[in-house]
Structures are given as structure tokens and as C-alpha cells.
Amino acid sequence: MIKEQHEVTNLGYPQNPGPVMSTVVHVQADTVVPDHIVWSLFNTLFFNYCCLGFVAFAYSVKSRDRKMVGDVIGAQSHASTAKCLNIVTLVLGLLMTIGLIVLMAFVLPVYFRALEQGMQSGRGV
């Protein structure tokens, strides 16, 4: 028998059967704070109405920095501001895109027809 095994087998049960003490360690999980940086980058590149997408991106970066430092309250505050700015930017960008499509589909053909009629009547045809 190996010496370590022999010593372990000789130990046996504890001589003083008292209450068993246990230690509980509470590990606090990291609070997940979304920083909305991808959404902000998308809005910065595609829907940057009045630079709101860029401002949302700046707040997203601030939120990520606060999260890395450990300031959860500051990170949540900046993330909330970035989220609001992203929503406003997205809505305004979509409205402007839809408005541009409506302008090109309905208003421009009428303008070109009127321009064409004006050119024809100016030549005397």
C-alpha cells in the first residue's frame, strides 16, 4: 500500500460528531446592460438625421465605458439615452425614406409631364 493511501484509511470518521459548518459564498452575477452600440452604428451610417445617430453612438460608447469601469447606474443611464435617440433616429429616418419614395413615385412624374407639355407648347407643335 502507498503511504498516502494508508494514512487516509486510518483517519476514519471524525471523533467528535458536532454540527457540520458550511460556508456559502454569494457570487453576484454581472448585471447585463445593453449598450445598443450596433444599433447606434447602423443609425449613424444609414439614418443620421440631424446627427442623432452619431449622438446615439457617442452615448453607446459612454455606456460601454461605464460598464467596463463597473458603474452600472451610469451605464444604464447612458444606454437609456442611446436607446431613446436610436428610436427617434430610426423613426425619422424611416419617415424620410418613405417620404422620398412617395415623392419620387407620385410627384416627380407629374412634374416631368408638365415640363414635357411646356416644352411642346413652346415649340408650337
GROMACS .gro file of C-alpha atoms in nm:
model
  125
    1MET     CA    1   0.000   0.000   0.000
    2ILE     CA    2   0.118   0.353  -0.073
    3LYS     CA    3   0.188   0.564   0.232
    4GLU     CA    4  -0.076   0.831   0.146
    5GLN     CA    5  -0.347   0.569   0.100
    6HIS     CA    6  -0.254   0.407   0.432
    7GLU     CA    7  -0.284   0.738   0.617
    8VAL     CA    8  -0.621   0.815   0.463
    9THR     CA    9  -0.764   0.478   0.554
   10ASN     CA   10  -0.653   0.517   0.917
   11LEU     CA   11  -0.828   0.852   0.960
   12GLY     CA   12  -1.179   0.709   0.958
   13TYR     CA   13  -1.482   0.908   1.080
   14PRO     CA   14  -1.446   1.225   1.291
   15GLN     CA   15  -1.415   1.156   1.661
   16ASN     CA   16  -1.636   1.449   1.769
   17PRO     CA   17  -1.971   1.435   1.583
   18GLY     CA   18  -2.078   1.801   1.606
   19PRO     CA   19  -2.283   2.020   1.378
   20VAL     CA   20  -2.144   2.046   1.029
   21MET     CA   21  -2.046   2.402   0.941
   22SER     CA   22  -2.075   2.517   0.583
   23THR     CA   23  -1.971   2.836   0.411
   24VAL     CA   24  -2.190   2.992   0.145
   25VAL     CA   25  -2.033   3.236  -0.096
   26HIS     CA   26  -2.278   3.456  -0.283
   27VAL     CA   27  -2.138   3.545  -0.623
   28GLN     CA   28  -2.326   3.835  -0.771
   29ALA     CA   29  -2.389   3.788  -1.140
   30ASP     CA   30  -2.288   4.069  -1.373
   31THR     CA   31  -2.580   4.294  -1.447
   32VAL     CA   32  -2.636   4.287  -1.819
   33VAL     CA   33  -2.660   4.641  -1.951
   34PRO     CA   34  -2.722   4.657  -2.325
   35ASP     CA   35  -2.521   4.942  -2.475
   36HIS     CA   36  -2.702   4.942  -2.816
   37ILE     CA   37  -2.374   5.010  -2.996
   38VAL     CA   38  -2.459   4.807  -3.308
   39TRP     CA   39  -2.797   4.979  -3.345
   40SER     CA   40  -2.629   5.317  -3.296
   41LEU     CA   41  -2.366   5.237  -3.557
   42PHE     CA   42  -2.639   5.132  -3.802
   43ASN     CA   43  -2.829   5.456  -3.741
   44THR     CA   44  -2.508   5.658  -3.775
   45LEU     CA   45  -2.432   5.504  -4.114
   46PHE     CA   46  -2.782   5.492  -4.264
   47PHE     CA   47  -3.027   5.718  -4.072
   48ASN     CA   48  -2.813   6.004  -3.946
   49TYR     CA   49  -3.096   6.258  -3.936
   50CYS     CA   50  -2.968   6.582  -3.772
   51CYS     CA   51  -2.668   6.383  -3.642
   52LEU     CA   52  -2.891   6.197  -3.393
   53GLY     CA   53  -2.736   5.866  -3.497
   54PHE     CA   54  -2.390   5.997  -3.416
   55VAL     CA   55  -2.504   6.129  -3.077
   56ALA     CA   56  -2.665   5.791  -3.001
   57PHE     CA   57  -2.337   5.622  -3.096
   58ALA     CA   58  -2.147   5.852  -2.857
   59TYR     CA   59  -2.385   5.764  -2.573
   60SER     CA   60  -2.347   5.394  -2.656
   61VAL     CA   61  -1.970   5.422  -2.628
   62LYS     CA   62  -2.009   5.608  -2.298
   63SER     CA   63  -2.237   5.330  -2.174
   64ARG     CA   64  -1.982   5.066  -2.269
   65ASP     CA   65  -1.707   5.262  -2.093
   66ARG     CA   66  -1.916   5.296  -1.776
   67LYS     CA   67  -1.988   4.922  -1.786
   68MET     CA   68  -1.617   4.840  -1.812
   69VAL     CA   69  -1.538   5.064  -1.515
   70GLY     CA   70  -1.810   4.897  -1.308
   71ASP     CA   71  -2.053   5.189  -1.288
   72VAL     CA   72  -2.377   5.005  -1.360
   73ILE     CA   73  -2.604   5.303  -1.285
   74GLY     CA   74  -2.409   5.530  -1.522
   75ALA     CA   75  -2.406   5.259  -1.788
   76GLN     CA   76  -2.783   5.216  -1.761
   77SER     CA   77  -2.836   5.591  -1.783
   78HIS     CA   78  -2.624   5.631  -2.096
   79ALA     CA   79  -2.778   5.316  -2.250
   80SER     CA   80  -3.128   5.452  -2.191
   81THR     CA   81  -3.038   5.782  -2.358
   82ALA     CA   82  -2.881   5.596  -2.652
   83LYS     CA   83  -3.192   5.382  -2.688
   84CYS     CA   84  -3.423   5.687  -2.697
   85LEU     CA   85  -3.203   5.861  -2.952
   86ASN     CA   86  -3.190   5.545  -3.164
   87ILE     CA   87  -3.569   5.516  -3.163
   88VAL     CA   88  -3.612   5.881  -3.267
   89THR     CA   89  -3.344   5.847  -3.535
   90LEU     CA   90  -3.494   5.529  -3.674
   91VAL     CA   91  -3.848   5.671  -3.689
   92LEU     CA   92  -3.735   5.996  -3.853
   93GLY     CA   93  -3.512   5.808  -4.097
   94LEU     CA   94  -3.792   5.574  -4.198
   95LEU     CA   95  -4.036   5.861  -4.240
   96MET     CA   96  -3.786   6.049  -4.457
   97THR     CA   97  -3.720   5.737  -4.666
   98ILE     CA   98  -4.092   5.674  -4.717
   99GLY     CA   99  -4.143   6.042  -4.798
  100LEU     CA  100  -3.868   6.028  -5.059
  101ILE     CA  101  -4.022   5.720  -5.219
  102VAL     CA  102  -4.365   5.887  -5.229
  103LEU     CA  103  -4.208   6.199  -5.378
  104MET     CA  104  -4.033   6.002  -5.649
  105ALA     CA  105  -4.335   5.784  -5.728
  106PHE     CA  106  -4.613   6.044  -5.736
  107VAL     CA  107  -4.482   6.399  -5.756
  108LEU     CA  108  -4.191   6.372  -5.998
  109PRO     CA  109  -4.388   6.205  -6.282
  110VAL     CA  110  -4.645   6.489  -6.267
  111TYR     CA  111  -4.363   6.745  -6.275
  112PHE     CA  112  -4.198   6.579  -6.575
  113ARG     CA  113  -4.529   6.558  -6.764
  114ALA     CA  114  -4.591   6.929  -6.703
  115LEU     CA  115  -4.237   7.005  -6.814
  116GLU     CA  116  -4.283   6.799  -7.128
  117GLN     CA  117  -4.613   6.975  -7.212
  118GLY     CA  118  -4.450   7.313  -7.159
  119MET     CA  119  -4.169   7.223  -7.395
  120GLN     CA  120  -4.414   7.100  -7.660
  121SER     CA  121  -4.630   7.410  -7.640
  122GLY     CA  122  -4.326   7.634  -7.659
  123ARG     CA  123  -4.224   7.488  -7.995
  124GLY     CA  124  -4.567   7.536  -8.150
  125VAL     CA  125  -4.633   7.169  -8.212
   0.00000   0.00000   0.00000
